[in-house]
JSON list of C-alpha atoms in Angstrom, two decimals:
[
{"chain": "A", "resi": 1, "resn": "UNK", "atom": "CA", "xyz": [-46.18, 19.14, -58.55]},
{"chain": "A", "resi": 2, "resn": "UNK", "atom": "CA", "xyz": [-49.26, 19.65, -60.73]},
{"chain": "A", "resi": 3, "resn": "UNK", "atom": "CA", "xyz": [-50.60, 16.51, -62.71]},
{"chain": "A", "resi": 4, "resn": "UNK", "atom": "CA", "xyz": [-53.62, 18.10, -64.04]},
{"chain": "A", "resi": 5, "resn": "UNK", "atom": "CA", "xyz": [-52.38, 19.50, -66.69]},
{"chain": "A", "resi": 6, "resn": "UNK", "atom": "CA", "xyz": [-48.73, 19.47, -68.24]},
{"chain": "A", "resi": 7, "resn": "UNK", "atom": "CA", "xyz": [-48.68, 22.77, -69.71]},
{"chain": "A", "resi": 8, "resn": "UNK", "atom": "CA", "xyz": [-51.20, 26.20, -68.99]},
{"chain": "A", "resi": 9, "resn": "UNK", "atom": "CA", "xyz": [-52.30, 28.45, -71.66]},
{"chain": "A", "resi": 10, "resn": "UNK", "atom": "CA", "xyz": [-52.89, 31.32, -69.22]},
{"chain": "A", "resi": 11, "resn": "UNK", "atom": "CA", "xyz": [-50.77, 32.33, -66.09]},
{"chain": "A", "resi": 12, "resn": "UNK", "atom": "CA", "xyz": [-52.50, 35.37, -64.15]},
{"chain": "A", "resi": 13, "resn": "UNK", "atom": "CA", "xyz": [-50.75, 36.71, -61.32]},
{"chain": "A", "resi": 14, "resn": "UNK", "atom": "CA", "xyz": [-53.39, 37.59, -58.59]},
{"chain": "A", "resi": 15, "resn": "UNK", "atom": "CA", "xyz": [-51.99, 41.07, -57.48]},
{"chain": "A", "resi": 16, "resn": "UNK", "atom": "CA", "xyz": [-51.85, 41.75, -53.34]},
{"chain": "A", "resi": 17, "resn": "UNK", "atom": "CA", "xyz": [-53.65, 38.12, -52.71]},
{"chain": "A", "resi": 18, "resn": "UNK", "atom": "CA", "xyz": [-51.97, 37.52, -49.21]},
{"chain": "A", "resi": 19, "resn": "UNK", "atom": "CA", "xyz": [-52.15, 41.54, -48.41]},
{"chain": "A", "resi": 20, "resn": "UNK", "atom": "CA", "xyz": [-56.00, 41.50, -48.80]},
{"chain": "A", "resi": 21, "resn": "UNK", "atom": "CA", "xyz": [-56.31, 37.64, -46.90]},
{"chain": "A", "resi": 22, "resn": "UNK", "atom": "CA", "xyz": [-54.60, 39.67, -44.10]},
{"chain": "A", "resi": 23, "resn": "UNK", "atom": "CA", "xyz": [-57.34, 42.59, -44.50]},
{"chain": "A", "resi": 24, "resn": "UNK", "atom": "CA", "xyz": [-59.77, 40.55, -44.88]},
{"chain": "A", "resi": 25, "resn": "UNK", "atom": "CA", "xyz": [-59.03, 37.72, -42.79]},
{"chain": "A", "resi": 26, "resn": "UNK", "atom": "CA", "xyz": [-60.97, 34.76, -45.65]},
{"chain": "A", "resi": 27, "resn": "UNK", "atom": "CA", "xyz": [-61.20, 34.60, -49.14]},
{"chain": "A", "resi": 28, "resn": "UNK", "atom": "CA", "xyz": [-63.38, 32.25, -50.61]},
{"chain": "A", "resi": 29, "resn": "UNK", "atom": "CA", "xyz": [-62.03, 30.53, -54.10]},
{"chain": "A", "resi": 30, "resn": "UNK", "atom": "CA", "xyz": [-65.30, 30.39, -55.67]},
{"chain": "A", "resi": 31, "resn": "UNK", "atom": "CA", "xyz": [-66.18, 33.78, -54.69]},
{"chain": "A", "resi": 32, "resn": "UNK", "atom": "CA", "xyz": [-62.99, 35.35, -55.87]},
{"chain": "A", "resi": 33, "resn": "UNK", "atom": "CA", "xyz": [-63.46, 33.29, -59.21]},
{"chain": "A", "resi": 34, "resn": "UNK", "atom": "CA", "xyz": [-67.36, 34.95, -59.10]},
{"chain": "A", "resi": 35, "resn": "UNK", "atom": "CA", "xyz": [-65.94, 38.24, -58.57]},
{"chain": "A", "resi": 36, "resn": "UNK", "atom": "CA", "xyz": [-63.10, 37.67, -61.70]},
{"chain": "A", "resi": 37, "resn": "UNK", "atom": "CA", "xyz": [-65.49, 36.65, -63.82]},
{"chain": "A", "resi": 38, "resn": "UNK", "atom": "CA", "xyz": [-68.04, 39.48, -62.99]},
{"chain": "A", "resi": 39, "resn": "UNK", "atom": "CA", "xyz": [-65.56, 42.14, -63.61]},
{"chain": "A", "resi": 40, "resn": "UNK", "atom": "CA", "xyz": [-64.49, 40.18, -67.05]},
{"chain": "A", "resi": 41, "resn": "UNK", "atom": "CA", "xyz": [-61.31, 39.43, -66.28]},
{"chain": "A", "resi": 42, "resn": "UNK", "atom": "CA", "xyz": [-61.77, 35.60, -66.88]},
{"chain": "A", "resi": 43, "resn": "UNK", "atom": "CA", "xyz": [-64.75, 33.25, -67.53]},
{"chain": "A", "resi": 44, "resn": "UNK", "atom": "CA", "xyz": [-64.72, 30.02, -65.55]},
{"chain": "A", "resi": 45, "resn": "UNK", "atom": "CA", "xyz": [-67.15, 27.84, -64.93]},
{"chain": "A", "resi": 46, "resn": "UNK", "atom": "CA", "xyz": [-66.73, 26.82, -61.41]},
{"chain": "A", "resi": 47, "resn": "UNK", "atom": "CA", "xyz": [-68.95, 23.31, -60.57]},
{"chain": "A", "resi": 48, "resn": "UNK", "atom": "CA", "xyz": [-66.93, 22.56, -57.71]},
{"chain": "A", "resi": 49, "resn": "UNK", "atom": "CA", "xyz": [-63.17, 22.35, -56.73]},
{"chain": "A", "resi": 50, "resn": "UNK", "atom": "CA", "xyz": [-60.52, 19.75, -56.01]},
{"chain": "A", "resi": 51, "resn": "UNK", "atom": "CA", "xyz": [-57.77, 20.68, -53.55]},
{"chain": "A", "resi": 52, "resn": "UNK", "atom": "CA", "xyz": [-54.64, 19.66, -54.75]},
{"chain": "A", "resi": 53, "resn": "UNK", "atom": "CA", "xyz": [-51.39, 18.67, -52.01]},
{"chain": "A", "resi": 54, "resn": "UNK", "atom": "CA", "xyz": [-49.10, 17.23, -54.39]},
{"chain": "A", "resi": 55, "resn": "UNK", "atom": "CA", "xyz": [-50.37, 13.35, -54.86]},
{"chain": "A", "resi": 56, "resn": "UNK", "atom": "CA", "xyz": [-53.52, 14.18, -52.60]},
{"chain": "A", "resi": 57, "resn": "UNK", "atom": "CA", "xyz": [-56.78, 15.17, -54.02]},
{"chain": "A", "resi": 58, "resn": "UNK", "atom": "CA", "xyz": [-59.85, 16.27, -51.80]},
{"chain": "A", "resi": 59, "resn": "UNK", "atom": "CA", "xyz": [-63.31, 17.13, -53.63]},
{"chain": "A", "resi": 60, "resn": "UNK", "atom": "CA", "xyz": [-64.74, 19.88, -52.09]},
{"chain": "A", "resi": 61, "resn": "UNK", "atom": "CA", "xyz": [-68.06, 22.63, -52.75]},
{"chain": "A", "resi": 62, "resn": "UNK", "atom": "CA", "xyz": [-64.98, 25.00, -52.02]},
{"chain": "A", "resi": 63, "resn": "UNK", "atom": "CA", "xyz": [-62.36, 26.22, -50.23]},
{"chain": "A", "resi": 64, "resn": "UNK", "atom": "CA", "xyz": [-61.24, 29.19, -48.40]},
{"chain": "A", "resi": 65, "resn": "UNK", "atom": "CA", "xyz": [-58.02, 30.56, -47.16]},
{"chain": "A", "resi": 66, "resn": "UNK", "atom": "CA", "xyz": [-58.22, 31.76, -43.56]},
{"chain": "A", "resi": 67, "resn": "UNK", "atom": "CA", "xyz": [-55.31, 34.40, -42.29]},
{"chain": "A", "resi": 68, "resn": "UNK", "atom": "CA", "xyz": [-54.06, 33.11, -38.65]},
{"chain": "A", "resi": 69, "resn": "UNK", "atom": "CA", "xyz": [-51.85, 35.77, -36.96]},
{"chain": "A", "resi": 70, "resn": "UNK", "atom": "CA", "xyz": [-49.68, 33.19, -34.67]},
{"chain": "A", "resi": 71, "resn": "UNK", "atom": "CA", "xyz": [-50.79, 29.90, -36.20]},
{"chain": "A", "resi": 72, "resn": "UNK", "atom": "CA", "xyz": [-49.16, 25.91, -35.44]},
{"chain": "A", "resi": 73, "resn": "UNK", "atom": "CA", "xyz": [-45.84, 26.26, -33.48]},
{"chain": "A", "resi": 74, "resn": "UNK", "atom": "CA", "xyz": [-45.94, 29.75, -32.77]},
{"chain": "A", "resi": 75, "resn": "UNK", "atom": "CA", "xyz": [-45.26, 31.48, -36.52]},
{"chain": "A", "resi": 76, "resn": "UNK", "atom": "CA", "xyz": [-47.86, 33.63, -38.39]},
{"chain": "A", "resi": 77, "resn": "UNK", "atom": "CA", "xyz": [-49.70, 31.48, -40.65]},
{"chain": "A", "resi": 78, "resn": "UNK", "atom": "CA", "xyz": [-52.48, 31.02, -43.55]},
{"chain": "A", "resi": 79, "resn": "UNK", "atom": "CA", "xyz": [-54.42, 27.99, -43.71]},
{"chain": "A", "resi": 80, "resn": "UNK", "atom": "CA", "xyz": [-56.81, 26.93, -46.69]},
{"chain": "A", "resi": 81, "resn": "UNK", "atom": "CA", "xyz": [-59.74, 24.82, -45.51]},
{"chain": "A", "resi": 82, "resn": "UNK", "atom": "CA", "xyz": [-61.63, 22.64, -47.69]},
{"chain": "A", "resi": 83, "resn": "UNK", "atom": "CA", "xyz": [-65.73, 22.54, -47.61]},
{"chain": "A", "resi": 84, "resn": "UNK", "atom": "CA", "xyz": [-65.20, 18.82, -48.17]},
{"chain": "A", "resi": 85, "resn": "UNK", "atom": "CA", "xyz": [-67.85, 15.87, -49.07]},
{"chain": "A", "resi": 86, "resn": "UNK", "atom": "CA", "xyz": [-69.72, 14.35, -46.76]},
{"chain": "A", "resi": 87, "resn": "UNK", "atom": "CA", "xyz": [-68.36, 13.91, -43.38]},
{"chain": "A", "resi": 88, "resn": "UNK", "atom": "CA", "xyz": [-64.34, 14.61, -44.85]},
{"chain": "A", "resi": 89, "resn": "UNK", "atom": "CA", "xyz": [-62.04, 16.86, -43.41]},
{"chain": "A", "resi": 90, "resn": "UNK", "atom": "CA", "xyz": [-59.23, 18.70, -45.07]},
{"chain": "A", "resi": 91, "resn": "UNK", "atom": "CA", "xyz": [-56.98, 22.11, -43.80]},
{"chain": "A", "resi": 92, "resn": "UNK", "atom": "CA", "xyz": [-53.72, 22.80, -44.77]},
{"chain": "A", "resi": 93, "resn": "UNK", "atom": "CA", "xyz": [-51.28, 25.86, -42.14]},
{"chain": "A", "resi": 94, "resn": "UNK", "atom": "CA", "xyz": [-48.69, 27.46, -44.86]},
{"chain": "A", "resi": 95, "resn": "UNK", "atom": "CA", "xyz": [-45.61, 29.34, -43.04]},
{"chain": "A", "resi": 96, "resn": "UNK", "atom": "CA", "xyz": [-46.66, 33.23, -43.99]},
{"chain": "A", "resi": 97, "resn": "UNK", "atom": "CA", "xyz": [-43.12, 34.36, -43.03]},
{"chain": "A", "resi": 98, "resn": "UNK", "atom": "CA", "xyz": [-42.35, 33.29, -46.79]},
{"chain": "A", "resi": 99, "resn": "UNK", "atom": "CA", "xyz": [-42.71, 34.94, -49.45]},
{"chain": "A", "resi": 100, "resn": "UNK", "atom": "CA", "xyz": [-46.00, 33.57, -51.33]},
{"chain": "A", "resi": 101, "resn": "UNK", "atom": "CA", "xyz": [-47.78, 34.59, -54.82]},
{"chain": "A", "resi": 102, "resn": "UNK", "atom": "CA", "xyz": [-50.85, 33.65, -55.80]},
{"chain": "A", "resi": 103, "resn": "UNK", "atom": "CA", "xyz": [-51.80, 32.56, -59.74]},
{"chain": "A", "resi": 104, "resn": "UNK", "atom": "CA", "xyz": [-54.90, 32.12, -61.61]},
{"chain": "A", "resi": 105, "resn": "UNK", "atom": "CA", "xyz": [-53.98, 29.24, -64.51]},
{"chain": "A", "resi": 106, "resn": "UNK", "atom": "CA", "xyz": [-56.35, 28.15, -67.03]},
{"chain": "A", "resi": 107, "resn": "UNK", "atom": "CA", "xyz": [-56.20, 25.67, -70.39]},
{"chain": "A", "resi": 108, "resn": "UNK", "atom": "CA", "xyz": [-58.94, 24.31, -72.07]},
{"chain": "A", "resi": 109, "resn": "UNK", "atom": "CA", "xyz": [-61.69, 23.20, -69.36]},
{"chain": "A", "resi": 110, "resn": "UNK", "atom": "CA", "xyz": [-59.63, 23.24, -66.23]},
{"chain": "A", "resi": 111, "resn": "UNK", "atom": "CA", "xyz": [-58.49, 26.22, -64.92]},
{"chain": "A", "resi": 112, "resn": "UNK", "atom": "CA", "xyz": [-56.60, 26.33, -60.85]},
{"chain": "A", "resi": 113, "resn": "UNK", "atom": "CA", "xyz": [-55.71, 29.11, -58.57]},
{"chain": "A", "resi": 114, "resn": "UNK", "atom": "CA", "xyz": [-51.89, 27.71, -57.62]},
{"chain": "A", "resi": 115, "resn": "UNK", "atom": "CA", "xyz": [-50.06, 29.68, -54.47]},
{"chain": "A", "resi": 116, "resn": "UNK", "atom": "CA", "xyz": [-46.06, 29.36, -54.46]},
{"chain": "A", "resi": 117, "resn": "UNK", "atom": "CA", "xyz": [-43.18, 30.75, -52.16]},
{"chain": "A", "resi": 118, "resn": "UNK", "atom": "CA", "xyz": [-39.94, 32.56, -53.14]},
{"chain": "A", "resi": 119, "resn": "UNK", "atom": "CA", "xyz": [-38.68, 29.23, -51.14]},
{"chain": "A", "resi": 120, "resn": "UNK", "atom": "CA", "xyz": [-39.99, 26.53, -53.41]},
{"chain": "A", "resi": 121, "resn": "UNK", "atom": "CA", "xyz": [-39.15, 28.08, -56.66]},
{"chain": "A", "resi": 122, "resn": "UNK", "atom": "CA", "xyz": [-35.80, 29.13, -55.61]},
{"chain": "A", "resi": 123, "resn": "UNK", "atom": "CA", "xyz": [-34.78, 25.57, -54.21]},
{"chain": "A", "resi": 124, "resn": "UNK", "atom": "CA", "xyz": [-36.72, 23.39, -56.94]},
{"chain": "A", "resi": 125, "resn": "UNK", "atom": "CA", "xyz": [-37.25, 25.58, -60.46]},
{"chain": "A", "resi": 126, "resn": "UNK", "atom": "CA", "xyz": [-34.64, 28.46, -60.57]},
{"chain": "A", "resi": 127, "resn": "UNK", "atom": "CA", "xyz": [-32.10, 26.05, -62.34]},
{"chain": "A", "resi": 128, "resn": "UNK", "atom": "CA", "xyz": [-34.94, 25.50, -65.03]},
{"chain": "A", "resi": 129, "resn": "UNK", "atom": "CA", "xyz": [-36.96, 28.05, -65.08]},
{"chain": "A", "resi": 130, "resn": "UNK", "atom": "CA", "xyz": [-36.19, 32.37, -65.43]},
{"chain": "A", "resi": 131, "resn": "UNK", "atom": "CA", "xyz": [-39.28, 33.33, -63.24]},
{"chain": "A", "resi": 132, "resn": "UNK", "atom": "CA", "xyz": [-41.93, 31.66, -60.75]},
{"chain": "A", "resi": 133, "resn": "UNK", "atom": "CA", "xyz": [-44.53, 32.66, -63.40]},
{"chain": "A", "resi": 134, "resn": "UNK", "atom": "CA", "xyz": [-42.90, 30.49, -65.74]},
{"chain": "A", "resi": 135, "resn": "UNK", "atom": "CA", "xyz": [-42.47, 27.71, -63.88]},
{"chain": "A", "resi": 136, "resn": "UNK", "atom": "CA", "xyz": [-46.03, 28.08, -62.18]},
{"chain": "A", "resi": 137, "resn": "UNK", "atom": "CA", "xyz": [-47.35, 27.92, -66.64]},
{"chain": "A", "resi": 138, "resn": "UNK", "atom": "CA", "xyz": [-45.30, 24.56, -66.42]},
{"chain": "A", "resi": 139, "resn": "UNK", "atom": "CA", "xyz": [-47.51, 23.07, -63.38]},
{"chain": "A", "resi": 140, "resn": "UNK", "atom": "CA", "xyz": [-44.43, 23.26, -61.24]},
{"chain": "A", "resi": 141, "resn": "UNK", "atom": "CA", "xyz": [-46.18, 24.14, -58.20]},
{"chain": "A", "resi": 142, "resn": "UNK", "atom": "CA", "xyz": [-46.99, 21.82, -55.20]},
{"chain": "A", "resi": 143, "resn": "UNK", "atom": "CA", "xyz": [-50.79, 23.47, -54.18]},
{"chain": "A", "resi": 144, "resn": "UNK", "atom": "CA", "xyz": [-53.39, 24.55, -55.60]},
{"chain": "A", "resi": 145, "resn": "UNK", "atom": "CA", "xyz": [-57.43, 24.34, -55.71]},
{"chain": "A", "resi": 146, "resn": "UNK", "atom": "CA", "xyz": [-58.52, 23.31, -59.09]},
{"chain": "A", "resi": 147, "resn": "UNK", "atom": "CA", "xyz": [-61.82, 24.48, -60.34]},
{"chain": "A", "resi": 148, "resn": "UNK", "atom": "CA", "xyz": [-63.84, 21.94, -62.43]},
{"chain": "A", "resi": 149, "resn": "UNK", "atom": "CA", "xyz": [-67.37, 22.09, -64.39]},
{"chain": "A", "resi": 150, "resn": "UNK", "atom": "CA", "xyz": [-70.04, 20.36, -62.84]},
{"chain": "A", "resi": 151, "resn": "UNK", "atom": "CA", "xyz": [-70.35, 17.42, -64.71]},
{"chain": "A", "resi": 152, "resn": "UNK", "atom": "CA", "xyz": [-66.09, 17.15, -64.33]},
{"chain": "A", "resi": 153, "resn": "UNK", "atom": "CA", "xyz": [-66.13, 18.03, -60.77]},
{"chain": "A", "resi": 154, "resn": "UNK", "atom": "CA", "xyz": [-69.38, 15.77, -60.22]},
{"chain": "A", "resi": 155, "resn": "UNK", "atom": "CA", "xyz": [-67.67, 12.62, -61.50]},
{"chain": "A", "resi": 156, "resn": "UNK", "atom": "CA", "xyz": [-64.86, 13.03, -59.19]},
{"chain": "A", "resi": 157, "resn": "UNK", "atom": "CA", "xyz": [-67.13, 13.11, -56.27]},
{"chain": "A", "resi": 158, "resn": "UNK", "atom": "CA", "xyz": [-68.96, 10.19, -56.76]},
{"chain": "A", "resi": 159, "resn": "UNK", "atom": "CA", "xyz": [-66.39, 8.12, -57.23]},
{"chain": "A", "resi": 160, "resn": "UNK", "atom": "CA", "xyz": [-64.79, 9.16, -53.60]},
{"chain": "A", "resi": 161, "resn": "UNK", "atom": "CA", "xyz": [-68.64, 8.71, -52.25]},
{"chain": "A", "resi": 162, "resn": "UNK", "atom": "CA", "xyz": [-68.47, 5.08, -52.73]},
{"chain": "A", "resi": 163, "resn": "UNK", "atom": "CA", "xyz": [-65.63, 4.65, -51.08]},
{"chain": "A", "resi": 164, "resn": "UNK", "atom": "CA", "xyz": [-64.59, 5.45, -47.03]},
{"chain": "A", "resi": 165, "resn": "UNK", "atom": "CA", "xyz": [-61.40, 7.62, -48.07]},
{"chain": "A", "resi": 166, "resn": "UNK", "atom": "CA", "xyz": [-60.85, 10.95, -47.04]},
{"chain": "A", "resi": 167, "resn": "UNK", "atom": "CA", "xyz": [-59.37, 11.39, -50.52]},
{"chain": "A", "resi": 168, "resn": "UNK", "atom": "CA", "xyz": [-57.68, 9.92, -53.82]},
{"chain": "A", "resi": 169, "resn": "UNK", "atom": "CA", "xyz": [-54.10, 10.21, -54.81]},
{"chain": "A", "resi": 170, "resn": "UNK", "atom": "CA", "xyz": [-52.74, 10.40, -58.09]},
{"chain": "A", "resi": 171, "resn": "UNK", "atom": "CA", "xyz": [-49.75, 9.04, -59.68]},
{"chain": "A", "resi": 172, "resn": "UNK", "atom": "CA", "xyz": [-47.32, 10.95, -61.25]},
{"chain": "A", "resi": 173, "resn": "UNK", "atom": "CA", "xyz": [-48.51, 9.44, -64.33]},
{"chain": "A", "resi": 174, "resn": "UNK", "atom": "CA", "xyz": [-51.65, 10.91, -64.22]},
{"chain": "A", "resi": 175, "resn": "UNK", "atom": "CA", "xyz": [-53.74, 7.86, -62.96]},
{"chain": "A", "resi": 176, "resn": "UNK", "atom": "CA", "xyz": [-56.33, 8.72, -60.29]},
{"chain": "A", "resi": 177, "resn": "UNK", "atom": "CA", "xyz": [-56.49, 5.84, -56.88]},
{"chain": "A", "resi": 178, "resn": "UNK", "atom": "CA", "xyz": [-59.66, 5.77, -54.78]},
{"chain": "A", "resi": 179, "resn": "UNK", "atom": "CA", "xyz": [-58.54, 3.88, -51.54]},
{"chain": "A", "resi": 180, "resn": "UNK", "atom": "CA", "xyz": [-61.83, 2.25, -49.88]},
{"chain": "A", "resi": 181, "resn": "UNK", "atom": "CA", "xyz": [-60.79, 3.13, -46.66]},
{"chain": "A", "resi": 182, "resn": "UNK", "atom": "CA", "xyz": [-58.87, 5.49, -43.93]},
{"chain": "A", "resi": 183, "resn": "UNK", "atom": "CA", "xyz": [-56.64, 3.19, -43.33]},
{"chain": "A", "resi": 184, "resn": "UNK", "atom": "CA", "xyz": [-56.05, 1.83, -47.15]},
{"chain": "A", "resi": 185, "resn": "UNK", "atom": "CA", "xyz": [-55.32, 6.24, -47.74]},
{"chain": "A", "resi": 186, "resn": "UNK", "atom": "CA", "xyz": [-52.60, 6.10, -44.65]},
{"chain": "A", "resi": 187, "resn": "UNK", "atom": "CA", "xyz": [-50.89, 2.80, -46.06]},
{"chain": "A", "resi": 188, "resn": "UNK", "atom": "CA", "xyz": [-50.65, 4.16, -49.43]},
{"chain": "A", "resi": 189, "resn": "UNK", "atom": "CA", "xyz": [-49.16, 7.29, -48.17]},
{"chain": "A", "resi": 190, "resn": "UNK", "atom": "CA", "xyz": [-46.79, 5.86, -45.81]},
{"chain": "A", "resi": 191, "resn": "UNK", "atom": "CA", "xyz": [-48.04, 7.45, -42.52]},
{"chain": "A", "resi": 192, "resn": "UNK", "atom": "CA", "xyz": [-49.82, 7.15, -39.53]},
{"chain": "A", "resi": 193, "resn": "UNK", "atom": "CA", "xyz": [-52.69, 10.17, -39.23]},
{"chain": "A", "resi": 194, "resn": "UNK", "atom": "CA", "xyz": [-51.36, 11.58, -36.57]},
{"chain": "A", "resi": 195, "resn": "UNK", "atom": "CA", "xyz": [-47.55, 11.18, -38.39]},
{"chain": "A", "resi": 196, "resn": "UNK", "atom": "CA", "xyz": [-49.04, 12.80, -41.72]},
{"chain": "A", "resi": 197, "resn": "UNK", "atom": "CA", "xyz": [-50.85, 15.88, -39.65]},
{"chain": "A", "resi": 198, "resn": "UNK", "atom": "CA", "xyz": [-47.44, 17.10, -37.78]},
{"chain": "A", "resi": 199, "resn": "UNK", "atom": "CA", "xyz": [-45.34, 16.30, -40.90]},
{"chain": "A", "resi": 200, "resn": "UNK", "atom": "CA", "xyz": [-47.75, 17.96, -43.29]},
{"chain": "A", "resi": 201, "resn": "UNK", "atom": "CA", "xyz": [-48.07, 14.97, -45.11]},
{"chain": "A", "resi": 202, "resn": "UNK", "atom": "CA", "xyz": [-43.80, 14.34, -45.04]},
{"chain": "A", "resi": 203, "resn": "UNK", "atom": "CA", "xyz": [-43.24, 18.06, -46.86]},
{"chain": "A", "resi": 204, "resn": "UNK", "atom": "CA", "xyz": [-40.01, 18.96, -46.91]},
{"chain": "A", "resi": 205, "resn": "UNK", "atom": "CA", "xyz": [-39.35, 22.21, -44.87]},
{"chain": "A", "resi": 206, "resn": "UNK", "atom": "CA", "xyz": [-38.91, 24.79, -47.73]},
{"chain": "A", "resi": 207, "resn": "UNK", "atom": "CA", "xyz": [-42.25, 23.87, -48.71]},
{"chain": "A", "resi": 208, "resn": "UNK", "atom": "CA", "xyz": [-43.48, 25.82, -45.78]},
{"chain": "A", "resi": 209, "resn": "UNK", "atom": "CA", "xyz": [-46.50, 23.42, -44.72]},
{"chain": "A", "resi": 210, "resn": "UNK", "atom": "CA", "xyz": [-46.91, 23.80, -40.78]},
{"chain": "A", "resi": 211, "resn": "UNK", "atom": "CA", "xyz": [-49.67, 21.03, -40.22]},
{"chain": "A", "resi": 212, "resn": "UNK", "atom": "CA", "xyz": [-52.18, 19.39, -42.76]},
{"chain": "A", "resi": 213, "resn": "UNK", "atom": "CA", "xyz": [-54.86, 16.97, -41.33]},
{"chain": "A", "resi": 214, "resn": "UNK", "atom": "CA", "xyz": [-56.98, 14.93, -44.45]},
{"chain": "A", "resi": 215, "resn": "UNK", "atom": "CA", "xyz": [-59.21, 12.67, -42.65]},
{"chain": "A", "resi": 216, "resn": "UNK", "atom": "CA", "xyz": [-62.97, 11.15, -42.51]},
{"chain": "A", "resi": 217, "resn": "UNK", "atom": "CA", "xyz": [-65.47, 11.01, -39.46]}
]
């Protein structure tokens, strides 16, 4: 679930997000957020983004969600690929025969575009919360690209720089880890690469992850 922020003062439902991905085939989060805040619907400031996979956070310029017709193990799929630091590599296949919606959230100098199925809310928030929207304002959602300033976003990446992680995790209490290595990641995660690729990263099924790699070169 999100740890970036306990509580969201806005929740804004992006209206026919998968429908145009399909027409479109890619949509680029910091061109979407461009195109938001050219039209005055919002005002971020977008320095950079951190991809969010519930303890796993990647740094990235951007990232971009890619429609796949028949993606991993033969279902139609959506994938959201990272433009990560340095020689990183992050992609995430979703299951698109659930039912997925799309959210803009913002609170005071953070702001996220979340995506959540019919399938996690029903399963993991219906008994506490009367919506998805309401549960999504609670940071009860698994992914999500978070959108930081550049001096916010810039900190972030040079503390994974100095390190030979793919990524940092973060505790449920909010505390950012910086492994120094590949293999430090993996045996803080509990997985081999290969293990934490075909599991997408040990989600359970109603999560709808097909495959989700998170590596360095």
């Amino acid at each position: 679930m999100s740890q970036a922020a306990d509580r969201w003062d806005d929740v804004f439902r992006i209206p026919r997000f998968f429908e145009r991905l399909e027409a479109d085939g890619g949509i680029s989060v910091i061109a979407l957020v461009e195109e938001l805040n050219d039209s005055g619907q919002v005002s971020i400031d977008a320095g950079g983004v951190v991809y969010h996979d519930r303890g796993v956070r990647v740094p990235g310029y951007d990232a971009t969600f890619v429609h796949e017709p028949t993606g991993s193990r033969g279902r139609p799929a959506f994938s959201v690929e990272v433009d990560t630091i340095g020689a990183r590599n992050a992609w995430e296949k979703f299951d698109d025969t659930l039912s997925w919606d799309a959210y803009l959230v913002r609170t005071q100098g953070l702001a996220a575009l979340a995506w959540i199925s019919d399938e996690e809310y029903r399963i993991e928030e219906a008994d506490q919360f009367q919506s998805k929207q309401d549960a999504v304002a609670a940071g009860r959602f698994s992914f999500g690209v978070f959108l930081y300033d550049e001096s916010e976003w810039q900190q972030r990446v040079d503390r994974l720089r100095a390190t030979d992680s793919p990524a940092y995790l973060l505790y449920e209490d909010g505390e950012p880890l910086f492994p120094q290595t590949q293999g430090e990641f993996y045996q803080r995660v509990d997985s081999s690469v290969s293990e934490f690729r075909m599991s997408g990263g040990n989600a359970p099924s109603y999560l709808g992850v097909l495959e989700l790699e998170v590596t360095i070169d």
